[in-house]
Amino acid sequence: METFINPKSLFHLLLLPCLLLYSSIAYNSSPVEAAMHTNNWAVLVCTSRFWFNYRHMANTLSLYRTVKRLGIPDERIILMLADDMACNTRNKYPAQVFNNENHRLNLYGDNVEVDYRGYEVTVENFLRVLTGRHETAVPRSKRLLSDEGSHILLYMTGHGGDEFLKFQDSEELQSHDLADAVKQMKEKHRFKELLIMVDTCQAATLFNQLQSPGVLAIGSSMKGENSYSHHLDSDVGVSVVDRFTYYTLAFFERLNIYDNASLSSLFSSYNPSLLMSTAYYRKDLYKRRLEEVPVTNFFGSVMETIHTDAAYKALSRRNSGRFEDEMSLDQSVHHIKRRMLIKVNDGDEIHDINPEGEEGASKCPWSTFRNKFQKAENVDSLLNYGLVAMIPLLVISTWLVQ
Amino acid sequence: MAEISEAPDSDSSKLLGSDSKAPQRPDSEPEFDPKLMRKTKPGLKRLFLTFSVLFSFLLGFPFLWKSVEIYRSPLPFREIDSLSTQLRSDTLLFPLHFHALFVGFDSDPDRLRWSILSEITKLTSQNPKCSDNYTLSVTVDLGSRCLRGPTSSPHSSSYQCGSVTGDDFVQNDDVVVDERLASVFGGKNNEYSMAVVKGVSERAVVGKYRHAWMVVGDGSDVEMAVVKVAEVLIKVFINGGREEGLIRNEFMPVGADGKIVLSFNLLNADPHDWVYDWDFEKIDDTLLTPMIEALGPVANISVESQVLYHTPKASFSYWNQKLESYVFSTKDLPFFVNSNEWHLDTSIAAGGRSKILQFAVYVPSAKECPLLLQLPNGEISKTNGFISPMWGGVIVWNPQGCLKDSEFKPSAKNIIPIQDLENMFEVFIGQFRQLFGFKSLNVYTGASGDWNLLPSERGFTEWELDVLSRQHTCFNLHSCATTLGSLSRLVQSLPRMIIKDEIGKQVKLSLEAAKLALSNASSGVYEFSAASSSQARSLAEDAFFHPSIMSVSYYSFEHCFAVYSPFFLPVSMHVVLAALRELRRYKQEKAKYLAWKAKANTAT
């Protein structure tokens, strides 16, 4: 029998499903409308405790001061400091934090709003800030309320290593946790673009596992390299700033809010011989060219504004004498009712959906047993039941031995 | 020794066959080798004992398994998928009906209908997400009789012939005409009407309800009227006065829980110069409350207000001698809001997922007063205000003390005069409309001419509310489906994560609300569909952002293994080995016994 397999016809046969597949893919991937850049957020995290890690605190506070000076307001900055250096008993200059031995700049001056302090800086809280999964009682100032038009700057400093960052000397943030959190943020459109800056040893390994588009990451050192502090302040007694952050600040001190220096000039200002490590950045996930992106896209805050052309003149027709005859009785009552503060009982909604499905349990003992079984939260009591069930077996077997 | 010597004999006797029975030999003593034979049947007690221990372990294993089971509330994955595919494949269709009425024209309604439809198809953009399913009916009113096309349409037959004449449009008061037409057309939920009349003065107006009218001159062409009719139907009634069909996301400032908080702030830049206060409650009752009620289906809005002091702005202004005032330009607008000094976000009523929109009235200091905004074309802005999408709006109000500072007392607390406050709030309502994507101007400039848009006391006209309801329904349903899809993917990718009952319930309620919204949308009830779609979205967001879904805090398999294996591995090893050993021993003993039995049988 002769099967007529002409390569040409085979090609045609294969072409049709391919075309169908392609067109279905093209149809399904809806055109991504790029959202407008509406606001900037900054998440600044210092993960180290203890007095000798003064420089990490100073790093974070310096960057906090920079982004505030360039325009990001406190309500859009989440500042996490794992320890308190300003009011530390070993601080010779109480309530002052310096990042230079000339003590010219007090970073802890006025207007510092720390959102997560001390032992609240944990890996869990950090991931909750990024993904947005807080308890209902957490106030707005502790939440990252970004939307799909936000650019977020994420700065982390502390001690780190190969694919991890140490939090509070007791736990670690792994690179896959960070990548997972960023992926969930991207799924929920919590950012338009994200810039991650990490100043730790072997910092570039922390963003090895990132895969979400729109993320730009720079680390102060590559795998196998350490990041060093810049200088020691013999008065305060500890090193006061890290090299990578020092040179970053040197770049920004030359800028003001109206400048448009680009990100590529920032990244090329790092000199490996001065840093004593290689500042490595990863731009394969970032679509725009770095020469076109001004640093104020991440470090400052430039609002999009639209002028209001006209007032909505529906009300000019009304005579303005209406206000005087509104003191009628029911109006004032209505008025008083609305003046009460609206208590938002967020908890109520959720508690009403309390899983009370078990109250409809039937009288059948097996199902009640099953229900009690399911309700038993204590694993110990469960094991006790199991053990008790084994006693009859033991009894029978010992009887048989005799 | 006797055994050994006899052994070959017994063997040989076996070999010789069964006939040599050797009856003379006593048959209790064939060769007994205790290593290979035994006389008694092996007991089962030891076997039974060890197997009972093994069996009890095996019996207890399901209890143990159940005790370390991760509680996962069952999520309806298939329904989530079906909702996503339903939204993606058959695009959400909103049924609309258009009715065009031509008075004083002498044309064939079917031909008019055909030309309007062809114009409409030219204008309709491809909108894959949500589109509208519209039908069109045309009525030509010749005074004595009416010609309808299509003749069997139920909508156009509700129009009474001769109710609209050219005389209705003689006077120039649009509001009166609007009310008259409202009584004629009825303005039901998804029907939009358009009246084209021959008259004296040319005019094109869109009313407050769901109709528009156009007065054309006597010599004008009906074709041009057709183009204008198509334009107003698509661009205004469906798109809301915007060019593209869908509102972009930055013009949908509704929070994830369906709430918006409007925060009104009066900023006194320098209290040493003057301090202003306002009577907010009156304005709230009269101007804001109707608007808030009108927007009820789209968002749940609450209002707060505060007065702040010492709030200078961050940008600079320069003195303009010709205008005799300080001027700042549109280039300074992005830097105007001084976030360091303006502590606006101090709301206590806003929950974590609500959206706050800030409206600020800036009262400049004496050093910068009066402060005017200059547009790029050199004109001075009439409103002195601007918005930032998703943030809010700012208005600069110059107090009277600037202009005539002679009889002005700076120390007393001054109240903003009512007239100024009204004007300010009219600008605020315009800014609020801008934040939702509408224009604050009352004129729509189309390709074929201008249309006057009549304003409504509620801030939004009925047809604008319809546009908002439709767009928000579309956005909310797509967002709900995406969120639920992300949640189901997340849950399926982490098989050891605990899923609480609450999440399951929220997902179910969200799916029910989404179905309700879809059915309402397809039957044309926009308000209810907007409300249920917003509920669906907020429930989906609650489920996705439930605080218990944290990857750090669930039991990994390694954890479980590391906890239970130090006890169970050695114990199980011993138990199983014991059972196997006992079994092997039993088998050996049984073999020995059988061998003895066989020997004994052959010996007898």
PDB file of C-alpha atoms in Angstrom, chain A residues 63 66 155 197 243-253 266 269-270 299:
ATOM      1  CA  LEU A  63      18.932  57.109  51.572  1.00  0.00           C
ATOM      2  CA  THR A  66      17.810  61.614  49.917  1.00  0.00           C
ATOM      3  CA  TYR A 155      16.794  49.310  49.189  1.00  0.00           C
ATOM      4  CA  MET A 197      19.415  48.152  45.428  1.00  0.00           C
ATOM      5  CA  ARG A 243      31.236  52.307  50.311  1.00  0.00           C
ATOM      6  CA  PHE A 244      28.446  51.588  47.894  1.00  0.00           C
ATOM      7  CA  THR A 245      25.996  53.828  49.708  1.00  0.00           C
ATOM      8  CA  TYR A 246      28.624  56.504  50.186  1.00  0.00           C
ATOM      9  CA  TYR A 247      29.193  56.803  46.470  1.00  0.00           C
ATOM     10  CA  THR A 248      25.489  56.646  45.771  1.00  0.00           C
ATOM     11  CA  LEU A 249      24.935  59.556  48.113  1.00  0.00           C
ATOM     12  CA  ALA A 250      27.811  61.463  46.570  1.00  0.00           C
ATOM     13  CA  PHE A 251      25.991  61.165  43.251  1.00  0.00           C
ATOM     14  CA  PHE A 252      22.705  62.384  44.668  1.00  0.00           C
ATOM     15  CA  GLU A 253      24.085  65.267  46.649  1.00  0.00           C
ATOM     16  CA  LEU A 266      24.300  56.586  38.290  1.00  0.00           C
ATOM     17  CA  SER A 269      29.535  56.358  38.542  1.00  0.00           C
ATOM     18  CA  TYR A 270      30.514  53.331  40.600  1.00  0.00           C
ATOM     19  CA  PHE A 299      14.412  58.385  43.707  1.00  0.00           C
TER      20      PHE A 299
END
